[in-house]
PDB file of C-alpha atoms in Angstrom:
ATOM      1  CA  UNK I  24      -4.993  -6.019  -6.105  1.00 38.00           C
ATOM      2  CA  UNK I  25      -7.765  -4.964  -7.534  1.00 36.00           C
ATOM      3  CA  UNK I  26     -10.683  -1.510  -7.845  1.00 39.00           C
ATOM      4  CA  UNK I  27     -14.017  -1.959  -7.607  1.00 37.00           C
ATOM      5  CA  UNK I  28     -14.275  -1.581 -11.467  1.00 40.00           C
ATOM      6  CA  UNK I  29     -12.951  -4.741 -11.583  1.00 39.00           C
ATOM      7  CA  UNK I  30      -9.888  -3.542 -13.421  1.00 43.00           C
ATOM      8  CA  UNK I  31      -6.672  -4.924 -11.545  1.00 42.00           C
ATOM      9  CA  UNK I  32      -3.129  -3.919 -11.829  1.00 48.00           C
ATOM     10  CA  UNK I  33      -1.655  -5.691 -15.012  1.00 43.00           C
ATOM     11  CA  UNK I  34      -4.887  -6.990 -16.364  1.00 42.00           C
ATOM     12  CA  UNK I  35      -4.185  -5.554 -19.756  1.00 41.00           C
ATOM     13  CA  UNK I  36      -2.586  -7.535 -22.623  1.00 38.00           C
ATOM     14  CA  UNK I  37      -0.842  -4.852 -24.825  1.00 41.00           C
ATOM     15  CA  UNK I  38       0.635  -7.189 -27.498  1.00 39.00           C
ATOM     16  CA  UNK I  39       1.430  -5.992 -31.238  1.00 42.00           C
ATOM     17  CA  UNK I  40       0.709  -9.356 -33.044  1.00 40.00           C
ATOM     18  CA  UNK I  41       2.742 -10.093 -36.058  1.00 40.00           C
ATOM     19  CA  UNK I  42       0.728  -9.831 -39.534  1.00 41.00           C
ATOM     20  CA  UNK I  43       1.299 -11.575 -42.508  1.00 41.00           C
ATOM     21  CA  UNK I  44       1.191  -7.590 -44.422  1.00 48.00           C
ATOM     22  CA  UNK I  45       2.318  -4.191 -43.150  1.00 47.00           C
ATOM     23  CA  UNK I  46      -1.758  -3.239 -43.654  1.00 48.00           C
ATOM     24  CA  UNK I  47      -2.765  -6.445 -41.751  1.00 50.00           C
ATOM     25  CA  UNK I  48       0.166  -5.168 -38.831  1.00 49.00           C
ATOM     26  CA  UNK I  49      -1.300  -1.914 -38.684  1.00 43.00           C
ATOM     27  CA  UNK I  50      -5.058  -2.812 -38.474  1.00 44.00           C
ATOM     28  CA  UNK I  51      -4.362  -5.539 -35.980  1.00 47.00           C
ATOM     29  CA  UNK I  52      -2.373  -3.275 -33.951  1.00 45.00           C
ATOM     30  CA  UNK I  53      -4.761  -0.245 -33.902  1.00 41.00           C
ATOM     31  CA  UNK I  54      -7.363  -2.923 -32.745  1.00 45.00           C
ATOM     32  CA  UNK I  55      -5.508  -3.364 -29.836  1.00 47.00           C
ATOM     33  CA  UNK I  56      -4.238   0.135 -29.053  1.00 44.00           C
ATOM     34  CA  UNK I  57      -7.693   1.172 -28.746  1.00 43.00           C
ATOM     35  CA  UNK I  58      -8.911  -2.282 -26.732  1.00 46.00           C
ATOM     36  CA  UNK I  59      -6.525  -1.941 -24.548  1.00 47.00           C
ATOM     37  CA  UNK I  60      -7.648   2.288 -24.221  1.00 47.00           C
ATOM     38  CA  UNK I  61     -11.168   1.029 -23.755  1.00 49.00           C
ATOM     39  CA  UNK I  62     -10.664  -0.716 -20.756  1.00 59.00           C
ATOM     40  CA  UNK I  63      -9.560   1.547 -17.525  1.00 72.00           C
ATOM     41  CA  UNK I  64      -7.037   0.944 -15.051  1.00 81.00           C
ATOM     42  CA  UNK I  65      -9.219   3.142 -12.347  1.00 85.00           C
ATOM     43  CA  UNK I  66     -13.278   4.304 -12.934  1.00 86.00           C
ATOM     44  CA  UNK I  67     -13.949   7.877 -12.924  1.00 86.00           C
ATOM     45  CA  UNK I  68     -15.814   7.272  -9.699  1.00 89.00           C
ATOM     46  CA  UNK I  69     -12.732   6.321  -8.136  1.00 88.00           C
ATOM     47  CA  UNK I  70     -10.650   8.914  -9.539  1.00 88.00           C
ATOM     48  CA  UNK I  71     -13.233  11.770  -8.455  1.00 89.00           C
ATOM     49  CA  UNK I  72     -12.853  10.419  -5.009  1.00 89.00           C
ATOM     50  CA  UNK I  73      -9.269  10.121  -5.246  1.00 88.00           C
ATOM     51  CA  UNK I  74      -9.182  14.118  -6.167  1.00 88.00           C
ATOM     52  CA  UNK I  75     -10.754  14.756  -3.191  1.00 87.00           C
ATOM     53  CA  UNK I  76      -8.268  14.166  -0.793  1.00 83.00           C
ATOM     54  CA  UNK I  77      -5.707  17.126  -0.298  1.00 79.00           C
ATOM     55  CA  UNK I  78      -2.942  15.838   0.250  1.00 83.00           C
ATOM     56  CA  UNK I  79      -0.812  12.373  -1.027  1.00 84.00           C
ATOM     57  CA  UNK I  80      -1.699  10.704   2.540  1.00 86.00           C
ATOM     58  CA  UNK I  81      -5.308  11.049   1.670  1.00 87.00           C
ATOM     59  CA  UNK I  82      -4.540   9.578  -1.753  1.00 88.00           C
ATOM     60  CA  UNK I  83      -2.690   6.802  -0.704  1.00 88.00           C
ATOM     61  CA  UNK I  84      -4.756   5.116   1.817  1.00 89.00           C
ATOM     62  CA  UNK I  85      -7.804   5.624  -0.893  1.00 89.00           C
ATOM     63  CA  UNK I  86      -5.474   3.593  -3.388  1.00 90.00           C
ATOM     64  CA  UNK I  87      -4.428   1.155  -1.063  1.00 90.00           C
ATOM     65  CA  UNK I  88      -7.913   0.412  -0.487  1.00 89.00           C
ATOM     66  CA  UNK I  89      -8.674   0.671  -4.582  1.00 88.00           C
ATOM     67  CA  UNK I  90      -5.727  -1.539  -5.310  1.00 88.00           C
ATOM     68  CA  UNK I  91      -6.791  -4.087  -2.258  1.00 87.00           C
ATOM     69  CA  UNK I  92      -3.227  -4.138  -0.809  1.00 88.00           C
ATOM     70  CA  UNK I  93      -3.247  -5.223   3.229  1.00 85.00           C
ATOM     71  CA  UNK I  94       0.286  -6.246   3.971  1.00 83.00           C
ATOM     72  CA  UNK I  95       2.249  -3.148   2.943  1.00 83.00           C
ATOM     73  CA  UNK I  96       4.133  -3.154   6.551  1.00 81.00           C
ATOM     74  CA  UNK I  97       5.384  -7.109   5.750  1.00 79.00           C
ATOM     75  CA  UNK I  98       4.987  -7.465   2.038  1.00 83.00           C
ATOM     76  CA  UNK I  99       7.419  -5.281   0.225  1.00 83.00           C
ATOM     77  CA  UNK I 100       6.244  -5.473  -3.471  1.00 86.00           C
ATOM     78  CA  UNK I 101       2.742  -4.252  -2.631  1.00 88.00           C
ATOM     79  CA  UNK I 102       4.463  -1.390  -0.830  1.00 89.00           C
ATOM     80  CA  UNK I 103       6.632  -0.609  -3.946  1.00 90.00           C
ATOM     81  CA  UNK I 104       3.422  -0.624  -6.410  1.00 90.00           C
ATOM     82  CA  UNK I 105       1.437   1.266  -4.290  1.00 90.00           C
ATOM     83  CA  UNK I 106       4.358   4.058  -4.162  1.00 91.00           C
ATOM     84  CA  UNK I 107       4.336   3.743  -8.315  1.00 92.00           C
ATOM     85  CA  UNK I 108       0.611   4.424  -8.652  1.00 91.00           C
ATOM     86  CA  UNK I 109       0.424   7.059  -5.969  1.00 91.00           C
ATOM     87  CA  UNK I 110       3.062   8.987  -7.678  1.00 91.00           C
ATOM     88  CA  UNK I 111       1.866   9.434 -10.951  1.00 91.00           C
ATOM     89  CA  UNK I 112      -1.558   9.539 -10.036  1.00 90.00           C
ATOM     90  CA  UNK I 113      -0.115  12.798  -7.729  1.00 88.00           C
ATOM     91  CA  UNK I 114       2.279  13.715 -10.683  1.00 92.00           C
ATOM     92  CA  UNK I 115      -1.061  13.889 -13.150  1.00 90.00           C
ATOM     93  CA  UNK I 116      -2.689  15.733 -10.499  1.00 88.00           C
ATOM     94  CA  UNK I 117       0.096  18.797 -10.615  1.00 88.00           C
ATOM     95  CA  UNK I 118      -0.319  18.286 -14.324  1.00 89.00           C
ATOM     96  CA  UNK I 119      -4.199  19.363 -13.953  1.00 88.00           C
ATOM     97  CA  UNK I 120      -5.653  16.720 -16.262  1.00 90.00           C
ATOM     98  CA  UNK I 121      -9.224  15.980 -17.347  1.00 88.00           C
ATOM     99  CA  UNK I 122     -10.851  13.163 -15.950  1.00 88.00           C
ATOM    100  CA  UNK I 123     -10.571  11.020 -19.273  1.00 88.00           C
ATOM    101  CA  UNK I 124      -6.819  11.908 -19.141  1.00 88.00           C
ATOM    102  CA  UNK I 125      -6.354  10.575 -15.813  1.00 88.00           C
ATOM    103  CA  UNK I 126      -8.523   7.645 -17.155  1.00 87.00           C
ATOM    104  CA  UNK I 127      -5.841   6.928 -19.552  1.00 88.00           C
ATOM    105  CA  UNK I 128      -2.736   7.907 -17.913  1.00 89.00           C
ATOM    106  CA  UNK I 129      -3.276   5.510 -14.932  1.00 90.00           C
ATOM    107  CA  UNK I 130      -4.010   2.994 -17.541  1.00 89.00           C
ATOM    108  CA  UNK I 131      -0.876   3.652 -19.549  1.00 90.00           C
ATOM    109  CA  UNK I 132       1.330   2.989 -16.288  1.00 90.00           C
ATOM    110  CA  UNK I 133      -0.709  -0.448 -14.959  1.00 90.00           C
ATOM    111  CA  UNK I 134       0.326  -1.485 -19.021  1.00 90.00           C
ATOM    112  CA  UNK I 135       3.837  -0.770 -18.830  1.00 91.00           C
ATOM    113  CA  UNK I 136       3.947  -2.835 -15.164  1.00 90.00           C
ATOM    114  CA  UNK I 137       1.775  -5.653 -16.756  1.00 89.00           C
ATOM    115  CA  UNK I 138       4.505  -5.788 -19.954  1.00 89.00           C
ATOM    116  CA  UNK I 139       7.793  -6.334 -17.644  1.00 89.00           C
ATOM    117  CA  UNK I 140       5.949  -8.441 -15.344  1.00 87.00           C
ATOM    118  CA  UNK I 141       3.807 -10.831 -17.573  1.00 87.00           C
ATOM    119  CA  UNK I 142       4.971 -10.793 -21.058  1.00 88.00           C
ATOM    120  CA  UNK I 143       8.478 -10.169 -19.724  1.00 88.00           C
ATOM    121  CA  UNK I 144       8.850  -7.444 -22.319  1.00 90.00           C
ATOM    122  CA  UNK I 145      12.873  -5.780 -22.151  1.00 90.00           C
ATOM    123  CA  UNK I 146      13.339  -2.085 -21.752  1.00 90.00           C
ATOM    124  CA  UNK I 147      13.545  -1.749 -25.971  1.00 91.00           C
ATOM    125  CA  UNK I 148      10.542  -3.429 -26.509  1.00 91.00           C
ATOM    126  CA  UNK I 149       8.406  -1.347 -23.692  1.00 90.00           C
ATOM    127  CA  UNK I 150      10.035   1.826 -25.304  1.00 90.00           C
ATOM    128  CA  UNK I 151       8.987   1.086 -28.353  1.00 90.00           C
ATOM    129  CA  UNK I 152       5.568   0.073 -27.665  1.00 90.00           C
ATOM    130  CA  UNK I 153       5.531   3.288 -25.347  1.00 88.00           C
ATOM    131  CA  UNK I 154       5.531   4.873 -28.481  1.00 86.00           C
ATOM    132  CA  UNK I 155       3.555   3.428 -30.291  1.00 85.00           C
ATOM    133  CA  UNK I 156       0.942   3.860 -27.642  1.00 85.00           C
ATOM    134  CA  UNK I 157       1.329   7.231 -27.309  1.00 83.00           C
ATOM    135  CA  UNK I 158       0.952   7.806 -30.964  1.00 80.00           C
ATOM    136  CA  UNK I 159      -1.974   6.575 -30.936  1.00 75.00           C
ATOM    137  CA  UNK I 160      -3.146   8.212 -27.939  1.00 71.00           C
ATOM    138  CA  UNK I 161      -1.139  11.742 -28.501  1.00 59.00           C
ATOM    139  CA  UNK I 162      -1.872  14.434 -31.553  1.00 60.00           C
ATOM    140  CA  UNK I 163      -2.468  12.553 -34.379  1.00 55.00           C
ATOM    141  CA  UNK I 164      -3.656  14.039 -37.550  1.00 47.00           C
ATOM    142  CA  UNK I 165      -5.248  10.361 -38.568  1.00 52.00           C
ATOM    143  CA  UNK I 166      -8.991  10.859 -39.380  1.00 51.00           C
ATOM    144  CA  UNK I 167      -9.616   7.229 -37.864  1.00 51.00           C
ATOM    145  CA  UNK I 168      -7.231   7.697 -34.714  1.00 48.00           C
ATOM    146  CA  UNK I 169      -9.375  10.716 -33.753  1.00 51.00           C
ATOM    147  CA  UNK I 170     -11.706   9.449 -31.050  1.00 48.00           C
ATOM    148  CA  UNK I 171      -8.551   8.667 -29.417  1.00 53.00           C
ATOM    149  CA  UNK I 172      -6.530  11.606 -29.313  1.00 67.00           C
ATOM    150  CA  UNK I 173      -6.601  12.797 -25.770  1.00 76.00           C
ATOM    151  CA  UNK I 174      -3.468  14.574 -24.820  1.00 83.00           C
ATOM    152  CA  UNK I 175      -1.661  17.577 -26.854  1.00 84.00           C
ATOM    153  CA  UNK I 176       2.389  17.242 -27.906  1.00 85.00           C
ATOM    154  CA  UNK I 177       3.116  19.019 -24.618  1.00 88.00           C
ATOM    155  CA  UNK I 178       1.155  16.561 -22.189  1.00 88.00           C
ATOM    156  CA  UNK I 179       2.218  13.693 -24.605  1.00 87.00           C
ATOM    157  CA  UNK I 180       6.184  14.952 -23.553  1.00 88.00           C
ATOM    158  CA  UNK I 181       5.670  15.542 -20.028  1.00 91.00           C
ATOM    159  CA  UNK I 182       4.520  12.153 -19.653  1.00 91.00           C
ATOM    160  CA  UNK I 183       7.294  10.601 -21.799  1.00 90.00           C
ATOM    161  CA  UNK I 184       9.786  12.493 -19.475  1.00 91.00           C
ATOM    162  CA  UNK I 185       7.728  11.234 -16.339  1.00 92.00           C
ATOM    163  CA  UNK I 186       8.104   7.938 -17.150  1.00 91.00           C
ATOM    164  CA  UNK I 187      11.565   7.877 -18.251  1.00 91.00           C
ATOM    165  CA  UNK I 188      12.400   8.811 -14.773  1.00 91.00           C
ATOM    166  CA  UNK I 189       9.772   6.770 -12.864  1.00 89.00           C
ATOM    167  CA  UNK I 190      10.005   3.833 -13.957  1.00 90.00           C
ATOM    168  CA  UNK I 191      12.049   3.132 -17.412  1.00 90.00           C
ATOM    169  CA  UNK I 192      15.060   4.680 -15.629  1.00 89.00           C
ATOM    170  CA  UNK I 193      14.622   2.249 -12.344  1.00 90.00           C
ATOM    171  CA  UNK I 194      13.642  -0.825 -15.643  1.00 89.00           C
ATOM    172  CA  UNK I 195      16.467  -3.454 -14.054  1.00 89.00           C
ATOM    173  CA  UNK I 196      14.979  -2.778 -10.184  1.00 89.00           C
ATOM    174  CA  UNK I 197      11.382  -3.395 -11.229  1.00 89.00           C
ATOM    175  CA  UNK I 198      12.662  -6.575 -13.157  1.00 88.00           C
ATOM    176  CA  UNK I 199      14.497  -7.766  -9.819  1.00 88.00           C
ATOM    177  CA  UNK I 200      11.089  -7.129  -7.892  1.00 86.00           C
ATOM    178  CA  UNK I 201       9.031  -9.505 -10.040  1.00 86.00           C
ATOM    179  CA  UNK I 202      11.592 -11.803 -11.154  1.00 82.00           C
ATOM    180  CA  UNK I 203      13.844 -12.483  -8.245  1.00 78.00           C
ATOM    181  CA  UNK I 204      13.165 -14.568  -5.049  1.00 74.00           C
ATOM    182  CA  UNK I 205      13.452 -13.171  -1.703  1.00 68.00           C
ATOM    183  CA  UNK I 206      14.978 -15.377   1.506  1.00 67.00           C
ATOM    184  CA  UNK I 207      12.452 -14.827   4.172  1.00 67.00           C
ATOM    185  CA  UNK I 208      14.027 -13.026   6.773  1.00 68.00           C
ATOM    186  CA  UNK I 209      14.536 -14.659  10.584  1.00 67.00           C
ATOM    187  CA  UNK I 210      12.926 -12.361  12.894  1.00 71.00           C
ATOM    188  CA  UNK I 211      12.611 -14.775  15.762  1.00 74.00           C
ATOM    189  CA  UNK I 212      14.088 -17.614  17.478  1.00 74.00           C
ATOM    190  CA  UNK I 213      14.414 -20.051  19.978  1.00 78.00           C
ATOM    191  CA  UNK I 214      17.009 -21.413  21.656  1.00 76.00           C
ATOM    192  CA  UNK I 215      17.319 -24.132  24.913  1.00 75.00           C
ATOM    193  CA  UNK I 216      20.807 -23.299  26.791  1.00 71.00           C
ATOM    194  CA  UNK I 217      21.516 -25.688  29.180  1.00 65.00           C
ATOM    195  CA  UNK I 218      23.291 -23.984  32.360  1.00 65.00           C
ATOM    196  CA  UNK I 219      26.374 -25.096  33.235  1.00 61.00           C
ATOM    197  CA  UNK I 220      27.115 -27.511  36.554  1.00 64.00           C
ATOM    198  CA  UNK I 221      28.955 -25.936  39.337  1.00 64.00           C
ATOM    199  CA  UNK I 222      32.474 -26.251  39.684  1.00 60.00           C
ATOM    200  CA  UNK I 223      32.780 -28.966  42.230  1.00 66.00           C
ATOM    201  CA  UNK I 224      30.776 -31.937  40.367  1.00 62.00           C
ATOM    202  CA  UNK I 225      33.561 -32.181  37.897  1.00 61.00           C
ATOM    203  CA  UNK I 226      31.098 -34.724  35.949  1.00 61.00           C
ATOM    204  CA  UNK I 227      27.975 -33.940  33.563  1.00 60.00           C
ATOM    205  CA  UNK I 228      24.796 -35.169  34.920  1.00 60.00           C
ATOM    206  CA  UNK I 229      24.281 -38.623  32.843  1.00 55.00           C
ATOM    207  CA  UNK I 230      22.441 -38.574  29.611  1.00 62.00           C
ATOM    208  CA  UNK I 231      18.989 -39.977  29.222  1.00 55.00           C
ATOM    209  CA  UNK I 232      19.596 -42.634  26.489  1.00 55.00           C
ATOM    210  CA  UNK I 233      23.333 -42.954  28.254  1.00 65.00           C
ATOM    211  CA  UNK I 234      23.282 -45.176  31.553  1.00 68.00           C
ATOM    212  CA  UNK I 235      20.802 -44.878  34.629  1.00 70.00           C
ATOM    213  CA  UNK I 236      21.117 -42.720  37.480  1.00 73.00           C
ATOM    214  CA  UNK I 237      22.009 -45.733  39.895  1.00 77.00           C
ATOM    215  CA  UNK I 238      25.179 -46.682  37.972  1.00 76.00           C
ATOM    216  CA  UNK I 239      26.327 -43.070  37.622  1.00 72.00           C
ATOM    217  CA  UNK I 240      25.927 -42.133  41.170  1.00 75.00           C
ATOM    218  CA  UNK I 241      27.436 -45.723  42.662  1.00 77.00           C
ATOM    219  CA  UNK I 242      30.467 -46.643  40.111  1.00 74.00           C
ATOM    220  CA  UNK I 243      31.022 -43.276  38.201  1.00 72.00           C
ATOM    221  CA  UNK I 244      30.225 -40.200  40.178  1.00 69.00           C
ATOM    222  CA  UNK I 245      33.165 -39.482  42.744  1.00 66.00           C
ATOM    223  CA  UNK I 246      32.578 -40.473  46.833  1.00 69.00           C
ATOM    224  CA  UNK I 247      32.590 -36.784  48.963  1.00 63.00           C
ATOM    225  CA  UNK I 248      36.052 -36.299  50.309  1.00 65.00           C
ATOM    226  CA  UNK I 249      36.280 -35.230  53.712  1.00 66.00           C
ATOM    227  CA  UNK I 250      36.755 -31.570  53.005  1.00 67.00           C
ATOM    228  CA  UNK I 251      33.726 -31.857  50.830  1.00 62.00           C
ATOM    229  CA  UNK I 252      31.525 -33.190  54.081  1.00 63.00           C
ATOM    230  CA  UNK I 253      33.216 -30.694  56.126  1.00 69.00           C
ATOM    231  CA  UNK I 254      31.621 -27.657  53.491  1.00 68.00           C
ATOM    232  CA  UNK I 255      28.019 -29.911  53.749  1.00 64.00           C
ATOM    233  CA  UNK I 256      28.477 -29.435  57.891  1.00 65.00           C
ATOM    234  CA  UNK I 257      29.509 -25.863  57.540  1.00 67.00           C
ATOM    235  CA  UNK I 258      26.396 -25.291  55.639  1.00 66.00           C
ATOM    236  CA  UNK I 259      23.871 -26.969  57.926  1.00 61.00           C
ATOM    237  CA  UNK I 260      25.404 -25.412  60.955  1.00 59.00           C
ATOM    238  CA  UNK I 261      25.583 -21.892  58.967  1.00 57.00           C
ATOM    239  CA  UNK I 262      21.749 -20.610  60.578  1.00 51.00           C
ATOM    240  CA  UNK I 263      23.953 -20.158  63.686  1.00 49.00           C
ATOM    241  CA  UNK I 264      26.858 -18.267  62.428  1.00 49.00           C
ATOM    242  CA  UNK I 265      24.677 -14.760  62.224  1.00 50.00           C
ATOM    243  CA  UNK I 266      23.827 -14.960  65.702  1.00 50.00           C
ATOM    244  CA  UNK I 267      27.784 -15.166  66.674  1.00 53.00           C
ATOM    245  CA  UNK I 268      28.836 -12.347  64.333  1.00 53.00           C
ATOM    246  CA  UNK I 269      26.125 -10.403  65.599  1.00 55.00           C
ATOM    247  CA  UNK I 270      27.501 -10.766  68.809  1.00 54.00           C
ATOM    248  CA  UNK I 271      30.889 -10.136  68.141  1.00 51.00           C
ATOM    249  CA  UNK I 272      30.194  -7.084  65.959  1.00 54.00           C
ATOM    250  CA  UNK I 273      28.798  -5.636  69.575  1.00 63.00           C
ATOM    251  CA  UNK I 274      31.773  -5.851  70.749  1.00 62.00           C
ATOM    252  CA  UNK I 275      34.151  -2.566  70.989  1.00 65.00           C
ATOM    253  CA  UNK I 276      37.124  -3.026  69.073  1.00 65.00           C
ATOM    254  CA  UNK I 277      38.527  -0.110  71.571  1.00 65.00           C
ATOM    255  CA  UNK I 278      38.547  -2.201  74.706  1.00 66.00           C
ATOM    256  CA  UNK I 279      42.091  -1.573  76.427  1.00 69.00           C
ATOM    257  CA  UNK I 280      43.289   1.570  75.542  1.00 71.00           C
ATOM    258  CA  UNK I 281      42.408   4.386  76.869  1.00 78.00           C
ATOM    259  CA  UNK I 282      42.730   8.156  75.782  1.00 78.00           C
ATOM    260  CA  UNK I 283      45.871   8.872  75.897  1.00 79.00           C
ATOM    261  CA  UNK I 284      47.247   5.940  73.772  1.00 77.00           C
ATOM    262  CA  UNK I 285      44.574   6.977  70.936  1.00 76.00           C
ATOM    263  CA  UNK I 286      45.971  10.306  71.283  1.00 79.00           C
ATOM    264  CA  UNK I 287      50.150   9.135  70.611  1.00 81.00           C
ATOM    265  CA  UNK I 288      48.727   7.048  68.157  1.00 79.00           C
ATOM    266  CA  UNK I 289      47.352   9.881  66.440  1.00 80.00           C
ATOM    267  CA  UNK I 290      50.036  12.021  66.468  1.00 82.00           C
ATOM    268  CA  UNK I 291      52.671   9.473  64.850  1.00 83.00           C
ATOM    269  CA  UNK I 292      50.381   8.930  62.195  1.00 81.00           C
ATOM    270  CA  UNK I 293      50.090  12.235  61.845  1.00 84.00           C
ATOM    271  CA  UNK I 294      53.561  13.372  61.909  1.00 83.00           C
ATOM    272  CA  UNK I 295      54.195  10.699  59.451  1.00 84.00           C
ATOM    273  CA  UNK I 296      51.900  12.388  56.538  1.00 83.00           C
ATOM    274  CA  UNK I 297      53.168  15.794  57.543  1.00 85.00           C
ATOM    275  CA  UNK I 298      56.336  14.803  56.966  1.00 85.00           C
ATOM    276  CA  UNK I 299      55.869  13.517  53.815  1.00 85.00           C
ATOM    277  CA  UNK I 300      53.858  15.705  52.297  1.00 87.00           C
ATOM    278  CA  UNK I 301      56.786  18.582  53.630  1.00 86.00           C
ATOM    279  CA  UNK I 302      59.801  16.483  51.680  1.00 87.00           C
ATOM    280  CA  UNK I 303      57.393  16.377  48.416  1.00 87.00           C
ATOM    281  CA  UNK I 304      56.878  19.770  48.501  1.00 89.00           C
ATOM    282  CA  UNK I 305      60.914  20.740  49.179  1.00 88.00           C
ATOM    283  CA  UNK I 306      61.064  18.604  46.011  1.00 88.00           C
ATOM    284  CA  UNK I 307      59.117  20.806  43.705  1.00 88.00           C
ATOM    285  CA  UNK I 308      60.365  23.770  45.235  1.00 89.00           C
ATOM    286  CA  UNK I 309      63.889  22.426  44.132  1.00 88.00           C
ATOM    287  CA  UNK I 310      62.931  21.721  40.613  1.00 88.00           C
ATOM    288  CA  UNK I 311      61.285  24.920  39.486  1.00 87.00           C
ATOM    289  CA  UNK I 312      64.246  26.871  41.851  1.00 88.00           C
ATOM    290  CA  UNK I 313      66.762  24.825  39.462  1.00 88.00           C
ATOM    291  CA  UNK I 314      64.683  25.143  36.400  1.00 86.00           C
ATOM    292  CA  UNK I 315      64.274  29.345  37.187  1.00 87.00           C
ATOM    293  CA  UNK I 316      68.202  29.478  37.746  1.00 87.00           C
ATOM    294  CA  UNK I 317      68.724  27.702  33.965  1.00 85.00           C
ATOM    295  CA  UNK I 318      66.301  30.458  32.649  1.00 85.00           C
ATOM    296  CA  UNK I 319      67.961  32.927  34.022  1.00 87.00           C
ATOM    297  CA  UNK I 320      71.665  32.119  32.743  1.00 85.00           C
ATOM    298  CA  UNK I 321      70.307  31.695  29.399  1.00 82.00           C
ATOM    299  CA  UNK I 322      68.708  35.788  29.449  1.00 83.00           C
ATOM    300  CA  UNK I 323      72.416  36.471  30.960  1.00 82.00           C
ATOM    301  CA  UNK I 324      74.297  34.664  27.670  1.00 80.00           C
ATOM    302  CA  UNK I 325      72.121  36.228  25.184  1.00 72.00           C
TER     303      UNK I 325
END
């Protein structure tokens, strides 16, 4: 991932060498607080563009581009760094900083990603070079430190708290991201299924490196029973059989009787569901008559 400064994410080397003297220490490691300063994280040309936009859709498609990232919808890192810079570039944007202070704020956060993911740096040692950085680059009273002072105790807070939420909060997930390895996830396979033989060849068909089809079909595959060529004539002789039910479905079923046994016919069936339907109902009418008569001795007794 990388701007068209030439800057890419990480590309800083924020290390506090170890001096032989405490003056050595602290020369060495204001040398490289303000090397690593020097060197920005975004150019104010791509900054100005990213103020621009209006809203954080605008910015993040300009930072995707910045930051060179083309697989967000497979590659879930890039998607997770892109969220990180987008958020505090939109957080520094509510905040209403300068350009230089942008400058250095974006820079600050590639750092603290480029210490956990290169130098491997724990959450105590990023704290504490957090703030030593920001001593350096907060109010300071130091005549030599002045060139570098760019945001007041209040900004220098604000972005303390920021990050203590965004990212040093979240320290253990960020390690997991660079550190651990993903399984690739199956999204797609294929499978042969070979479709099972019908019921009545009781034997698989023979394998290829097994024996031929000649020995199969003459010693091991079972001779057609007689009910077996009687199905095989059935089916040859079946174009027929639609032309016979055909003409036996013109046939009236009705041929013999005449009105007057439909009409008896009728009637018995028809006397039949009366008559049922007339002992179901009695039935009922005896159950709620019984069930009335128990309410109403119980109203007597009380």
């Amino acid at each position: 991932m990388a701007g068209s400064s030439g800057a890419t994410p990480g590309a800083m080397t924020p290390v506090t060498p170890a001096g032989s003297t405490a003056d050595s220490e602290k020369h060495t490691e204001f040398q490289e607080n303000e090397k690593i300063l020097s060197q920005d994280f975004l150019s104010s040309d791509q900054i100005t563009d990213l103020l621009k936009e209006a809203d954080i859709d605008g910015i993040q498609e300009k930072m995707r581009v910045f930051l060179n990232f083309k697989n967000l919808q497979t590659c879930l890192r890039d998607a997770i760094l892109l969220d990180y810079y987008v958020s505090g570039f939109f957080w520094a944007k509510d905040m209403d900083f300068s350009l230089d202070q942008y400058s250095k704020f974006m820079t600050l956060l590639d750092m603290l990603l480029h210490n956990l993911q290169t130098l491997h740096m724990s959450l105590e040692d990023s704290i504490k070079w957090l703030g030593e950085v920001m001593a350096e680059i907060g109010p300071n009273r130091s005549p030599r430190n002045e060139g570098l002072q760019v945001f007041d105790v209040k900004e220098a807070n604000a972005i303390i708290d920021y990050l203590k939420i965004s990212l040093l909060q979240h320290y253990r997930l960020y390690e997991f991201m660079f550190y651990s390895t993903r399984e690739e996830i199956v999204i797609g396979t294929e499978q042969t299924i070979e479709v099972v033989k019908p019921a009545d060849h009781p034997f698989p068909a023979p394998l290829e490196e097994g024996i031929s089809l000649d020995i199969f079909s003459a010693f091991i595959e079972p001779s057609p029973t007689p009910e077996t060529e009687r199905k095989a004539l059935d089916q040859e002789e079946s174009p027929q059989e639609p032309q016979s039910e055909s003409e036996a479905a013109e046939v009236d079923p009705l041929v013999g009787f005449t009105i007057d046994d439909v009409k008896s016919a009728l009637a018995r069936v028809t006397d039949e569901v009366l008559l049922n339907i007339q002992n179901e109902i009695k039935e009922k009418l005896q159950v709620q008559e019984e069930a009335f008569n128990a309410r109403i001795e119980k109203l007597k007794k009380a």
